[in-house]
C-alpha atoms as a PDB file:
ATOM      1  CA  MET A   1      -8.067   0.293   2.629  1.00  0.00           C
ATOM      2  CA  SER A   2      -9.914   0.417   5.946  1.00  0.00           C
ATOM      3  CA  HIS A   3     -13.560   1.281   5.117  1.00  0.00           C
ATOM      4  CA  GLN A   4     -13.384  -2.494   3.503  1.00  0.00           C
ATOM      5  CA  THR A   5     -14.063  -3.442   6.750  1.00  0.00           C
ATOM      6  CA  GLY A   6     -17.373  -1.451   7.063  1.00  0.00           C
ATOM      7  CA  ILE A   7     -16.182  -0.706  10.451  1.00  0.00           C
ATOM      8  CA  LYS A   8     -17.531   3.003  11.582  1.00  0.00           C
ATOM      9  CA  ALA A   9     -17.595   5.412  14.311  1.00  0.00           C
ATOM     10  CA  ASN A  10     -21.063   5.115  16.190  1.00  0.00           C
ATOM     11  CA  ALA A  11     -23.329   8.378  16.959  1.00  0.00           C
ATOM     12  CA  GLU A  12     -21.607   8.525  20.444  1.00  0.00           C
ATOM     13  CA  LEU A  13     -18.048   8.986  19.333  1.00  0.00           C
ATOM     14  CA  LEU A  14     -19.205  10.833  16.178  1.00  0.00           C
ATOM     15  CA  LYS A  15     -20.736  13.376  18.701  1.00  0.00           C
ATOM     16  CA  PHE A  16     -17.511  13.442  21.055  1.00  0.00           C
ATOM     17  CA  PHE A  17     -15.207  13.733  18.215  1.00  0.00           C
ATOM     18  CA  GLY A  18     -17.285  17.180  17.116  1.00  0.00           C
ATOM     19  CA  LYS A  19     -16.669  18.850  20.706  1.00  0.00           C
ATOM     20  CA  CYS A  20     -13.628  17.245  21.912  1.00  0.00           C
ATOM     21  CA  LYS A  21     -11.178  19.528  19.989  1.00  0.00           C
ATOM     22  CA  ASP A  22     -12.281  22.397  21.898  1.00  0.00           C
ATOM     23  CA  GLY A  23      -9.041  22.636  23.793  1.00  0.00           C
ATOM     24  CA  LYS A  24     -10.458  20.970  27.065  1.00  0.00           C
ATOM     25  CA  THR A  25      -9.854  17.241  26.307  1.00  0.00           C
ATOM     26  CA  ARG A  26      -6.444  15.593  26.452  1.00  0.00           C
ATOM     27  CA  VAL A  27      -7.050  12.300  25.701  1.00  0.00           C
ATOM     28  CA  LEU A  28      -9.923   9.621  24.513  1.00  0.00           C
ATOM     29  CA  LYS A  29      -9.637   5.968  23.999  1.00  0.00           C
ATOM     30  CA  VAL A  30     -11.205   4.285  20.978  1.00  0.00           C
ATOM     31  CA  SER A  31     -11.975   0.708  20.663  1.00  0.00           C
ATOM     32  CA  ILE A  32     -13.669  -2.088  18.089  1.00  0.00           C
ATOM     33  CA  GLU A  33     -16.635  -3.024  19.736  1.00  0.00           C
ATOM     34  CA  ASN A  34     -19.713  -4.967  17.952  1.00  0.00           C
ATOM     35  CA  GLU A  35     -18.234  -4.104  15.087  1.00  0.00           C
ATOM     36  CA  GLU A  36     -18.057  -0.129  15.766  1.00  0.00           C
ATOM     37  CA  LEU A  37     -15.512   2.401  16.653  1.00  0.00           C
ATOM     38  CA  ALA A  38     -16.327   3.408  20.188  1.00  0.00           C
ATOM     39  CA  LEU A  39     -15.459   5.407  22.771  1.00  0.00           C
ATOM     40  CA  VAL A  40     -14.061   3.567  25.930  1.00  0.00           C
ATOM     41  CA  ASP A  41     -13.190   6.601  28.149  1.00  0.00           C
ATOM     42  CA  HIS A  42     -11.605  10.362  28.221  1.00  0.00           C
ATOM     43  CA  LYS A  43      -9.766  12.545  30.013  1.00  0.00           C
ATOM     44  CA  PRO A  44      -9.420  16.530  30.504  1.00  0.00           C
ATOM     45  CA  VAL A  45      -6.412  18.965  30.132  1.00  0.00           C
ATOM     46  CA  LYS A  46      -5.050  19.344  33.525  1.00  0.00           C
ATOM     47  CA  LYS A  47      -1.193  20.240  32.903  1.00  0.00           C
ATOM     48  CA  ASP A  48       1.145  20.566  29.845  1.00  0.00           C
ATOM     49  CA  PHE A  49       2.166  17.774  27.142  1.00  0.00           C
ATOM     50  CA  GLU A  50       4.616  16.170  29.707  1.00  0.00           C
ATOM     51  CA  LYS A  51       3.074  15.728  32.829  1.00  0.00           C
ATOM     52  CA  ASP A  52       0.093  14.885  31.426  1.00  0.00           C
ATOM     53  CA  TYR A  53       1.183  12.260  29.180  1.00  0.00           C
ATOM     54  CA  ASP A  54       1.893   8.866  31.650  1.00  0.00           C
ATOM     55  CA  ALA A  55      -0.891   9.936  33.674  1.00  0.00           C
ATOM     56  CA  SER A  56      -3.162  10.072  31.217  1.00  0.00           C
ATOM     57  CA  ILE A  57      -2.224   7.438  28.514  1.00  0.00           C
ATOM     58  CA  LYS A  58      -0.886   4.389  31.294  1.00  0.00           C
ATOM     59  CA  PRO A  59      -4.180   3.620  32.391  1.00  0.00           C
ATOM     60  CA  LEU A  60      -5.667   3.083  29.390  1.00  0.00           C
ATOM     61  CA  ILE A  61      -3.213   0.548  28.016  1.00  0.00           C
ATOM     62  CA  GLU A  62      -4.333  -3.027  28.356  1.00  0.00           C
ATOM     63  CA  ASP A  63      -2.149  -5.712  28.413  1.00  0.00           C
ATOM     64  CA  ASP A  64      -3.745  -7.877  25.474  1.00  0.00           C
ATOM     65  CA  THR A  65      -5.974  -5.470  24.004  1.00  0.00           C
ATOM     66  CA  PRO A  66      -5.786  -2.996  21.278  1.00  0.00           C
ATOM     67  CA  CYS A  67      -7.012   0.155  21.067  1.00  0.00           C
ATOM     68  CA  TYR A  68      -6.299   3.708  19.280  1.00  0.00           C
ATOM     69  CA  ILE A  69      -5.957   6.380  21.255  1.00  0.00           C
ATOM     70  CA  LEU A  70      -5.828  10.131  20.298  1.00  0.00           C
ATOM     71  CA  TYR A  71      -3.814  12.751  22.638  1.00  0.00           C
ATOM     72  CA  ARG A  72      -3.952  16.441  22.340  1.00  0.00           C
ATOM     73  CA  LEU A  73      -0.688  18.107  21.482  1.00  0.00           C
ATOM     74  CA  ASP A  74       0.112  21.447  22.926  1.00  0.00           C
ATOM     75  CA  TYR A  75       0.809  23.215  19.872  1.00  0.00           C
ATOM     76  CA  LYS A  76      -2.356  24.852  17.435  1.00  0.00           C
ATOM     77  CA  ILE A  77      -3.182  24.541  13.501  1.00  0.00           C
ATOM     78  CA  PRO A  78      -5.174  26.273  11.504  1.00  0.00           C
ATOM     79  CA  THR A  79      -7.891  24.177  12.454  1.00  0.00           C
ATOM     80  CA  GLY A  80      -7.314  24.488  16.092  1.00  0.00           C
ATOM     81  CA  TYR A  81      -4.974  21.865  18.325  1.00  0.00           C
ATOM     82  CA  ALA A  82      -2.685  19.254  16.825  1.00  0.00           C
ATOM     83  CA  TRP A  83      -3.368  15.686  18.007  1.00  0.00           C
ATOM     84  CA  MET A  84      -1.206  12.457  17.876  1.00  0.00           C
ATOM     85  CA  LEU A  85      -2.554   8.927  17.537  1.00  0.00           C
ATOM     86  CA  ILE A  86      -1.324   6.350  18.951  1.00  0.00           C
ATOM     87  CA  SER A  87      -2.070   2.723  17.898  1.00  0.00           C
ATOM     88  CA  TRP A  88      -1.693   0.452  20.572  1.00  0.00           C
ATOM     89  CA  VAL A  89      -1.514  -3.071  18.963  1.00  0.00           C
ATOM     90  CA  PRO A  90       0.255  -5.950  21.498  1.00  0.00           C
ATOM     91  CA  GLU A  91       2.351  -9.096  19.865  1.00  0.00           C
ATOM     92  CA  ALA A  92      -0.514 -11.097  22.136  1.00  0.00           C
ATOM     93  CA  ALA A  93      -3.329  -9.816  20.035  1.00  0.00           C
ATOM     94  CA  THR A  94      -5.030 -12.331  18.009  1.00  0.00           C
ATOM     95  CA  VAL A  95      -3.980 -11.970  14.285  1.00  0.00           C
ATOM     96  CA  ARG A  96      -7.967 -10.934  13.561  1.00  0.00           C
ATOM     97  CA  GLN A  97      -7.499  -8.143  16.100  1.00  0.00           C
ATOM     98  CA  LYS A  98      -4.270  -7.038  14.123  1.00  0.00           C
ATOM     99  CA  MET A  99      -5.573  -7.433  10.818  1.00  0.00           C
ATOM    100  CA  LEU A 100      -8.726  -5.477  12.152  1.00  0.00           C
ATOM    101  CA  TYR A 101      -7.251  -2.567  14.044  1.00  0.00           C
ATOM    102  CA  ALA A 102      -4.474  -2.261  11.066  1.00  0.00           C
ATOM    103  CA  SER A 103      -7.076  -2.016   8.395  1.00  0.00           C
ATOM    104  CA  THR A 104      -9.627   0.369  10.219  1.00  0.00           C
ATOM    105  CA  LYS A 105      -7.292   2.764  11.110  1.00  0.00           C
ATOM    106  CA  ALA A 106      -7.735   5.024   8.063  1.00  0.00           C
ATOM    107  CA  THR A 107     -10.977   5.517   8.691  1.00  0.00           C
ATOM    108  CA  LEU A 108     -10.642   6.659  12.212  1.00  0.00           C
ATOM    109  CA  LYS A 109      -8.218   9.759  11.056  1.00  0.00           C
ATOM    110  CA  LEU A 110     -11.009  10.339   8.376  1.00  0.00           C
ATOM    111  CA  GLU A 111     -14.233  10.620  10.852  1.00  0.00           C
ATOM    112  CA  PHE A 112     -12.042  12.207  13.504  1.00  0.00           C
ATOM    113  CA  GLY A 113     -10.525  14.652  10.979  1.00  0.00           C
ATOM    114  CA  SER A 114      -6.851  13.542   9.299  1.00  0.00           C
ATOM    115  CA  GLY A 115      -6.153  17.036   9.044  1.00  0.00           C
ATOM    116  CA  HIS A 116      -5.872  17.294  12.859  1.00  0.00           C
ATOM    117  CA  ILE A 117      -3.518  14.462  13.552  1.00  0.00           C
ATOM    118  CA  LYS A 118       0.123  15.828  12.980  1.00  0.00           C
ATOM    119  CA  GLU A 119       1.899  12.671  14.570  1.00  0.00           C
ATOM    120  CA  GLU A 120       1.031   8.897  14.952  1.00  0.00           C
ATOM    121  CA  LEU A 121       3.154   6.279  17.440  1.00  0.00           C
ATOM    122  CA  ASN A 122       2.646   2.633  16.759  1.00  0.00           C
ATOM    123  CA  CYS A 123       3.375   0.721  19.637  1.00  0.00           C
ATOM    124  CA  THR A 124       3.373  -3.205  20.557  1.00  0.00           C
ATOM    125  CA  ALA A 125       5.348  -3.023  23.533  1.00  0.00           C
ATOM    126  CA  LYS A 126       3.934  -1.182  26.661  1.00  0.00           C
ATOM    127  CA  ASP A 127       7.475   0.576  27.362  1.00  0.00           C
ATOM    128  CA  GLU A 128       6.765   2.335  23.544  1.00  0.00           C
ATOM    129  CA  THR A 129       3.490   3.662  25.215  1.00  0.00           C
ATOM    130  CA  THR A 130       4.901   6.224  27.706  1.00  0.00           C
ATOM    131  CA  LEU A 131       6.490   9.406  27.681  1.00  0.00           C
ATOM    132  CA  GLN A 132      10.216   7.916  27.533  1.00  0.00           C
ATOM    133  CA  GLY A 133       9.181   5.659  24.438  1.00  0.00           C
ATOM    134  CA  TYR A 134       7.659   8.976  22.977  1.00  0.00           C
ATOM    135  CA  GLN A 135      10.736  10.483  23.126  1.00  0.00           C
ATOM    136  CA  ARG A 136      12.975   8.260  22.227  1.00  0.00           C
ATOM    137  CA  HIS A 137      10.875   7.644  19.120  1.00  0.00           C
ATOM    138  CA  LYS A 138      11.242  11.301  17.937  1.00  0.00           C
ATOM    139  CA  VAL A 139      15.288  10.657  18.514  1.00  0.00           C
ATOM    140  CA  GLU A 140      15.506   7.608  16.496  1.00  0.00           C
ATOM    141  CA  PHE A 141      13.136   8.559  13.683  1.00  0.00           C
ATOM    142  CA  SER A 142      13.849  12.840  13.806  1.00  0.00           C
ATOM    143  CA  SER A 143      14.587  13.898  10.045  1.00  0.00           C
ATOM    144  CA  PRO A 144      17.506  15.025   8.818  1.00  0.00           C
ATOM    145  CA  ALA A 145      18.274  18.727   7.577  1.00  0.00           C
ATOM    146  CA  PRO A 146      15.816  19.249   4.596  1.00  0.00           C
ATOM    147  CA  LEU A 147      17.255  18.867   1.412  1.00  0.00           C
ATOM    148  CA  THR A 148      15.804  19.764  -2.116  1.00  0.00           C
ATOM    149  CA  SER A 149      14.289  17.013  -4.159  1.00  0.00           C
ATOM    150  CA  ARG A 150      17.742  17.234  -6.291  1.00  0.00           C
ATOM    151  CA  GLU A 151      19.510  16.701  -3.117  1.00  0.00           C
ATOM    152  CA  GLU A 152      17.576  13.857  -2.159  1.00  0.00           C
ATOM    153  CA  GLU A 153      17.576  11.846  -5.443  1.00  0.00           C
ATOM    154  CA  LEU A 154      21.621  12.177  -5.290  1.00  0.00           C
ATOM    155  CA  ALA A 155      22.110  10.790  -2.190  1.00  0.00           C
ATOM    156  CA  GLU A 156      20.065   8.127  -2.726  1.00  0.00           C
ATOM    157  CA  ILE A 157      21.818   7.375  -6.244  1.00  0.00           C
ATOM    158  CA  ARG A 158      25.049   7.472  -4.489  1.00  0.00           C
ATOM    159  CA  LYS A 159      23.732   4.692  -2.312  1.00  0.00           C
ATOM    160  CA  SER A 160      22.993   2.335  -4.780  1.00  0.00           C
ATOM    161  CA  GLU A 161      26.012   3.264  -6.773  1.00  0.00           C
ATOM    162  CA  VAL A 162      27.606   0.508  -8.473  1.00  0.00           C
ATOM    163  CA  LYS A 163      31.173   0.288  -9.757  1.00  0.00           C
ATOM    164  CA  THR A 164      31.695  -0.219 -13.676  1.00  0.00           C
ATOM    165  CA  ASP A 165      35.769  -1.362 -13.317  1.00  0.00           C
ATOM    166  CA  PHE A 166      35.993  -4.198 -15.706  1.00  0.00           C
ATOM    167  CA  GLY A 167      38.566  -6.604 -16.232  1.00  0.00           C
ATOM    168  CA  ILE A 168      38.766 -10.034 -16.781  1.00  0.00           C
ATOM    169  CA  ASP A 169      38.495 -10.836 -13.115  1.00  0.00           C
ATOM    170  CA  THR A 170      36.410  -8.371 -12.129  1.00  0.00           C
ATOM    171  CA  LYS A 171      32.811  -9.813 -10.859  1.00  0.00           C
ATOM    172  CA  GLN A 172      29.942  -7.186 -11.205  1.00  0.00           C
ATOM    173  CA  GLN A 173      27.600  -6.373  -8.325  1.00  0.00           C
ATOM    174  CA  THR A 174      23.880  -6.725  -9.432  1.00  0.00           C
ATOM    175  CA  LEU A 175      21.169  -5.005  -7.202  1.00  0.00           C
ATOM    176  CA  GLY A 176      18.417  -7.815  -7.172  1.00  0.00           C
ATOM    177  CA  GLY A 177      15.988  -6.137  -5.115  1.00  0.00           C
ATOM    178  CA  ILE A 178      15.149  -5.366  -1.541  1.00  0.00           C
ATOM    179  CA  ASN A 179      13.848  -8.765   0.204  1.00  0.00           C
ATOM    180  CA  CYS A 180      11.530  -7.197   2.736  1.00  0.00           C
ATOM    181  CA  PRO A 181       9.855  -9.978   5.421  1.00  0.00           C
ATOM    182  CA  ILE A 182       5.826 -10.279   5.303  1.00  0.00           C
ATOM    183  CA  SER A 183       4.045  -9.577   8.742  1.00  0.00           C
ATOM    184  CA  GLU A 184       1.942 -12.820  10.155  1.00  0.00           C
ATOM    185  CA  SER A 185      -1.070 -11.293   9.060  1.00  0.00           C
ATOM    186  CA  ALA A 186       0.096 -10.591   5.528  1.00  0.00           C
ATOM    187  CA  ALA A 187       1.521 -14.276   5.701  1.00  0.00           C
ATOM    188  CA  VAL A 188      -2.159 -15.872   6.827  1.00  0.00           C
ATOM    189  CA  ALA A 189      -4.062 -13.219   4.039  1.00  0.00           C
ATOM    190  CA  LEU A 190      -1.924 -14.924   1.374  1.00  0.00           C
ATOM    191  CA  ASN A 191      -3.201 -18.350   2.439  1.00  0.00           C
ATOM    192  CA  ASP A 192      -6.593 -17.413   2.611  1.00  0.00           C
ATOM    193  CA  MET A 193      -6.478 -15.836  -1.063  1.00  0.00           C
ATOM    194  CA  ARG A 194      -4.971 -19.130  -2.332  1.00  0.00           C
ATOM    195  CA  ARG A 195      -7.941 -20.852  -0.930  1.00  0.00           C
ATOM    196  CA  ARG A 196     -10.144 -18.026  -2.509  1.00  0.00           C
ATOM    197  CA  ALA A 197     -11.656 -16.534   1.124  1.00  0.00           C
ATOM    198  CA  TYR A 198     -11.019 -13.062  -0.719  1.00  0.00           C
ATOM    199  CA  ASN A 199     -10.673 -11.973  -4.445  1.00  0.00           C
ATOM    200  CA  TYR A 200      -8.438  -8.647  -3.210  1.00  0.00           C
ATOM    201  CA  LEU A 201      -5.429  -8.032  -0.722  1.00  0.00           C
ATOM    202  CA  GLN A 202      -3.684  -4.609  -0.258  1.00  0.00           C
ATOM    203  CA  PHE A 203      -0.216  -4.495   1.534  1.00  0.00           C
ATOM    204  CA  ARG A 204       2.002  -1.510   2.900  1.00  0.00           C
ATOM    205  CA  ILE A 205       5.447  -1.329   3.091  1.00  0.00           C
ATOM    206  CA  ASP A 206       6.551   0.088   6.902  1.00  0.00           C
ATOM    207  CA  LEU A 207       9.634   2.259   6.017  1.00  0.00           C
ATOM    208  CA  GLU A 208      10.643   2.468   9.221  1.00  0.00           C
ATOM    209  CA  GLU A 209      11.111  -1.498   9.910  1.00  0.00           C
ATOM    210  CA  GLU A 210      11.100  -2.130   6.657  1.00  0.00           C
ATOM    211  CA  LYS A 211       8.534  -4.813   6.682  1.00  0.00           C
ATOM    212  CA  ILE A 212       5.760  -5.675   4.216  1.00  0.00           C
ATOM    213  CA  HIS A 213       2.011  -5.722   6.575  1.00  0.00           C
ATOM    214  CA  LEU A 214      -1.456  -6.258   4.978  1.00  0.00           C
ATOM    215  CA  VAL A 215      -3.745  -3.270   4.598  1.00  0.00           C
ATOM    216  CA  SER A 216      -7.021  -4.936   3.935  1.00  0.00           C
ATOM    217  CA  ALA A 217      -8.859  -8.519   2.797  1.00  0.00           C
ATOM    218  CA  ALA A 218     -11.805  -8.265   1.066  1.00  0.00           C
ATOM    219  CA  ASN A 219     -14.571  -9.406  -1.666  1.00  0.00           C
ATOM    220  CA  ILE A 220     -14.898  -6.667  -3.837  1.00  0.00           C
ATOM    221  CA  ASP A 221     -16.960  -6.067  -7.404  1.00  0.00           C
ATOM    222  CA  LEU A 222     -14.642  -4.889 -10.177  1.00  0.00           C
ATOM    223  CA  LEU A 223     -16.158  -1.520 -10.691  1.00  0.00           C
ATOM    224  CA  LYS A 224     -15.099  -1.034  -6.937  1.00  0.00           C
ATOM    225  CA  LEU A 225     -11.475  -1.550  -7.845  1.00  0.00           C
ATOM    226  CA  PRO A 226     -10.155   1.357  -8.556  1.00  0.00           C
ATOM    227  CA  GLY A 227     -11.881   2.846  -5.568  1.00  0.00           C
ATOM    228  CA  GLN A 228      -9.182   1.072  -3.321  1.00  0.00           C
ATOM    229  CA  ILE A 229      -5.728   2.840  -4.773  1.00  0.00           C
ATOM    230  CA  PRO A 230      -4.632   4.994  -2.496  1.00  0.00           C
ATOM    231  CA  THR A 231      -3.730   8.877  -4.141  1.00  0.00           C
ATOM    232  CA  ASP A 232      -1.040   9.558  -1.721  1.00  0.00           C
ATOM    233  CA  HIS A 233       1.014   6.114  -1.043  1.00  0.00           C
ATOM    234  CA  ALA A 234       2.480   3.697  -3.049  1.00  0.00           C
ATOM    235  CA  ARG A 235       0.598   0.078  -2.039  1.00  0.00           C
ATOM    236  CA  TYR A 236       0.933  -3.641  -3.783  1.00  0.00           C
ATOM    237  CA  HIS A 237      -2.469  -5.282  -4.823  1.00  0.00           C
ATOM    238  CA  LEU A 238      -3.216  -8.860  -5.387  1.00  0.00           C
ATOM    239  CA  TYR A 239      -6.652  -8.951  -7.313  1.00  0.00           C
ATOM    240  CA  LEU A 240      -8.940 -12.358  -8.765  1.00  0.00           C
ATOM    241  CA  PHE A 241      -9.931 -11.112 -11.920  1.00  0.00           C
ATOM    242  CA  THR A 242     -12.535 -13.286 -13.151  1.00  0.00           C
ATOM    243  CA  HIS A 243     -13.531 -13.493 -16.410  1.00  0.00           C
ATOM    244  CA  GLU A 244     -14.662 -15.382 -20.148  1.00  0.00           C
ATOM    245  CA  TYR A 245     -12.216 -16.184 -22.599  1.00  0.00           C
ATOM    246  CA  GLU A 246     -13.247 -17.956 -25.897  1.00  0.00           C
ATOM    247  CA  GLY A 247     -15.790 -19.368 -24.312  1.00  0.00           C
ATOM    248  CA  ALA A 248     -13.896 -20.748 -21.003  1.00  0.00           C
ATOM    249  CA  HIS A 249     -13.946 -19.562 -17.385  1.00  0.00           C
ATOM    250  CA  LEU A 250     -10.607 -18.121 -15.959  1.00  0.00           C
ATOM    251  CA  ASP A 251     -10.010 -16.693 -12.462  1.00  0.00           C
ATOM    252  CA  SER A 252      -6.826 -14.817 -13.260  1.00  0.00           C
ATOM    253  CA  MET A 253      -4.489 -13.184 -10.304  1.00  0.00           C
ATOM    254  CA  VAL A 254      -3.196 -10.170 -11.349  1.00  0.00           C
ATOM    255  CA  PHE A 255      -0.523  -8.155  -9.178  1.00  0.00           C
ATOM    256  CA  VAL A 256      -0.848  -4.528  -9.022  1.00  0.00           C
ATOM    257  CA  TYR A 257       2.014  -2.376  -7.952  1.00  0.00           C
ATOM    258  CA  SER A 258       0.275   1.501  -7.683  1.00  0.00           C
ATOM    259  CA  MET A 259       2.419   4.256  -7.661  1.00  0.00           C
ATOM    260  CA  PRO A 260       0.986   8.194  -7.471  1.00  0.00           C
ATOM    261  CA  GLY A 261       3.918   9.834  -8.974  1.00  0.00           C
ATOM    262  CA  TYR A 262       6.023  11.993  -6.809  1.00  0.00           C
ATOM    263  CA  SER A 263       3.132  12.777  -3.852  1.00  0.00           C
ATOM    264  CA  CYS A 264       5.356  10.102  -2.784  1.00  0.00           C
ATOM    265  CA  SER A 265       8.962  10.459  -0.705  1.00  0.00           C
ATOM    266  CA  ILE A 266      11.820   9.426  -2.789  1.00  0.00           C
ATOM    267  CA  ARG A 267      12.713   6.693  -0.215  1.00  0.00           C
ATOM    268  CA  GLU A 268       9.137   5.411  -0.438  1.00  0.00           C
ATOM    269  CA  ARG A 269       9.370   5.488  -4.463  1.00  0.00           C
ATOM    270  CA  MET A 270      12.671   3.512  -4.159  1.00  0.00           C
ATOM    271  CA  MET A 271      11.250   0.984  -1.458  1.00  0.00           C
ATOM    272  CA  TYR A 272       8.726  -0.291  -3.480  1.00  0.00           C
ATOM    273  CA  SER A 273      10.273  -0.442  -6.547  1.00  0.00           C
ATOM    274  CA  SER A 274      12.914  -2.532  -4.927  1.00  0.00           C
ATOM    275  CA  CYS A 275      10.841  -4.719  -3.046  1.00  0.00           C
ATOM    276  CA  LYS A 276       8.328  -5.937  -5.845  1.00  0.00           C
ATOM    277  CA  GLY A 277      10.343  -8.424  -7.565  1.00  0.00           C
ATOM    278  CA  PRO A 278      10.987 -10.225  -4.047  1.00  0.00           C
ATOM    279  CA  PHE A 279       7.502  -9.884  -2.624  1.00  0.00           C
ATOM    280  CA  SER A 280       6.217 -11.233  -6.045  1.00  0.00           C
ATOM    281  CA  ALA A 281       8.151 -13.756  -5.604  1.00  0.00           C
ATOM    282  CA  THR A 282       7.296 -14.704  -2.509  1.00  0.00           C
ATOM    283  CA  ILE A 283       3.611 -14.398  -3.143  1.00  0.00           C
ATOM    284  CA  GLU A 284       3.691 -17.421  -5.546  1.00  0.00           C
ATOM    285  CA  ARG A 285       5.857 -19.061  -2.829  1.00  0.00           C
ATOM    286  CA  HIS A 286       3.020 -19.493  -1.270  1.00  0.00           C
ATOM    287  CA  GLY A 287       0.911 -21.068  -3.767  1.00  0.00           C
ATOM    288  CA  ILE A 288      -0.355 -18.409  -5.859  1.00  0.00           C
ATOM    289  CA  GLU A 289       0.332 -18.462  -9.191  1.00  0.00           C
ATOM    290  CA  ILE A 290       0.509 -14.595 -10.597  1.00  0.00           C
ATOM    291  CA  ALA A 291      -0.672 -14.350 -14.623  1.00  0.00           C
ATOM    292  CA  LYS A 292       0.220 -10.516 -15.134  1.00  0.00           C
ATOM    293  CA  LYS A 293       2.172  -8.285 -12.988  1.00  0.00           C
ATOM    294  CA  LEU A 294       1.281  -4.423 -13.558  1.00  0.00           C
ATOM    295  CA  GLU A 295       2.389  -0.679 -12.850  1.00  0.00           C
ATOM    296  CA  ILE A 296       0.015   2.149 -12.426  1.00  0.00           C
ATOM    297  CA  ASP A 297      -0.299   5.490 -11.484  1.00  0.00           C
ATOM    298  CA  SER A 298      -4.248   5.507 -10.819  1.00  0.00           C
ATOM    299  CA  GLY A 299      -6.679   3.623 -10.279  1.00  0.00           C
ATOM    300  CA  THR A 300      -8.838   4.825 -12.516  1.00  0.00           C
ATOM    301  CA  GLU A 301      -6.462   2.200 -15.341  1.00  0.00           C
ATOM    302  CA  LEU A 302      -8.156  -0.789 -13.617  1.00  0.00           C
ATOM    303  CA  THR A 303     -10.896  -1.113 -15.959  1.00  0.00           C
ATOM    304  CA  GLU A 304     -12.447  -4.365 -17.220  1.00  0.00           C
ATOM    305  CA  GLU A 305     -11.044  -3.741 -20.781  1.00  0.00           C
ATOM    306  CA  PHE A 306      -7.479  -3.147 -19.221  1.00  0.00           C
ATOM    307  CA  LEU A 307      -7.411  -6.139 -17.350  1.00  0.00           C
ATOM    308  CA  TYR A 308      -8.629  -8.366 -20.364  1.00  0.00           C
ATOM    309  CA  GLU A 309      -6.546  -6.636 -22.817  1.00  0.00           C
ATOM    310  CA  GLU A 310      -3.119  -7.014 -20.409  1.00  0.00           C
ATOM    311  CA  ILE A 311      -3.935 -10.821 -20.004  1.00  0.00           C
ATOM    312  CA  HIS A 312      -5.406 -11.572 -23.042  1.00  0.00           C
ATOM    313  CA  PRO A 313      -3.361  -9.118 -25.805  1.00  0.00           C
ATOM    314  CA  ARG A 314      -4.671  -9.195 -29.157  1.00  0.00           C
ATOM    315  CA  LYS A 315      -2.406 -10.908 -31.478  1.00  0.00           C
ATOM    316  CA  LEU A 316      -1.623  -8.798 -34.486  1.00  0.00           C
ATOM    317  CA  ASN A 317      -0.613  -9.678 -37.896  1.00  0.00           C
ATOM    318  CA  LEU A 318       1.822  -7.587 -38.804  1.00  0.00           C
ATOM    319  CA  ARG A 319       3.231  -9.745 -41.800  1.00  0.00           C
ATOM    320  CA  PRO A 320       2.787  -7.583 -44.914  1.00  0.00           C
ATOM    321  CA  GLN A 321       0.963  -9.450 -47.349  1.00  0.00           C
ATOM    322  CA  PHE A 322       2.354  -9.913 -50.978  1.00  0.00           C
ATOM    323  CA  SER A 323       1.147  -8.552 -53.474  1.00  0.00           C
ATOM    324  CA  LYS A 324       2.288  -9.606 -57.337  1.00  0.00           C
ATOM    325  CA  PRO A 325       3.230  -6.490 -59.072  1.00  0.00           C
ATOM    326  CA  LYS A 326       1.082  -5.089 -61.768  1.00  0.00           C
ATOM    327  CA  GLY A 327       3.169  -4.849 -65.265  1.00  0.00           C
ATOM    328  CA  PRO A 328       3.622  -2.104 -67.826  1.00  0.00           C
ATOM    329  CA  PRO A 329       0.477  -1.001 -69.072  1.00  0.00           C
ATOM    330  CA  SER A 330       1.122  -0.514 -72.483  1.00  0.00           C
ATOM    331  CA  ARG A 331       3.507  -3.632 -73.224  1.00  0.00           C
ATOM    332  CA  GLY A 332       1.761  -4.644 -76.500  1.00  0.00           C
ATOM    333  CA  ALA A 333       0.501  -8.023 -77.428  1.00  0.00           C
ATOM    334  CA  LYS A 334       2.139 -10.789 -76.310  1.00  0.00           C
ATOM    335  CA  ARG A 335       4.370 -12.779 -78.874  1.00  0.00           C
ATOM    336  CA  LEU A 336       3.880 -16.143 -80.024  1.00  0.00           C
ATOM    337  CA  THR A 337       7.275 -18.040 -80.497  1.00  0.00           C
ATOM    338  CA  LYS A 338       7.032 -20.974 -82.930  1.00  0.00           C
ATOM    339  CA  PRO A 339       8.270 -24.015 -81.434  1.00  0.00           C
ATOM    340  CA  GLN A 340      11.431 -25.472 -83.429  1.00  0.00           C
ATOM    341  CA  ALA A 341      10.724 -29.018 -84.570  1.00  0.00           C
ATOM    342  CA  VAL A 342      12.880 -31.901 -83.290  1.00  0.00           C
ATOM    343  CA  GLU A 343      14.423 -33.480 -85.985  1.00  0.00           C
END
């Protein structure tokens, strides 16, 4: 998660966050400078949402330099005005910049106030940052008519339905999972982990582009591992569990698929479930041997005892011990038979 980078808003930015929600500020630009989230520029409200959009945002976009842009929308929510977060991370940015901005976005949202951010836009090309790009995004990813949970489940089942007409010449379809590609930063992080640069990686699936991205790469203590598991979204995790077993020092790589139940959408649950097998195979193709694969609902499950028991399960002797049955309690004295003489 993003707080693992250690990057937080500086005092000036936090102060501006407090006063920019008065309705007079239209846009502000935030960048990572000197390992801090810093305020770069801001502009006041002049006209309406559409007329201010290009005039406010275009001057803030630099070709090769990532940034965050917070843009005030024209409708209110109970806590004030709603805002949109634009993440500008151009393709020309370095891998380190891409990882840094991806890993710090959640911290920015938290410190600004997640409840105020009602829309998000991830941009890698300049035309995506324009009003036309925003409107195209809204059309392409607009939500269908609302369905009940049961209707959504039935729709997803129909998509993955497999016919079961068996015959001599029938070839049956099998579902082996969805092989989502991984981003460049995710591939770099896997190679770094193979060299033991990190002991923890977290990954997410971008449901729109169906691609696996790196969320964070860090060295964390086992006691802090449960705190890395999100409670509102599914994630994949890699953790190097260092421990002692029968007098030997072991480093066991654990692949964890966390799914916090029905707080996630049906599509998210199905995508993560379908991609976990192919993704774990991709991890092993990067030279990382997975000792154990786990599925959890909550980070509280990830204790040292739990990991130890999963990797080294106790061998139970289930074979019952045979005991000779006792004889009757009052069968009398043993009879002695006289051996017959051999003639």
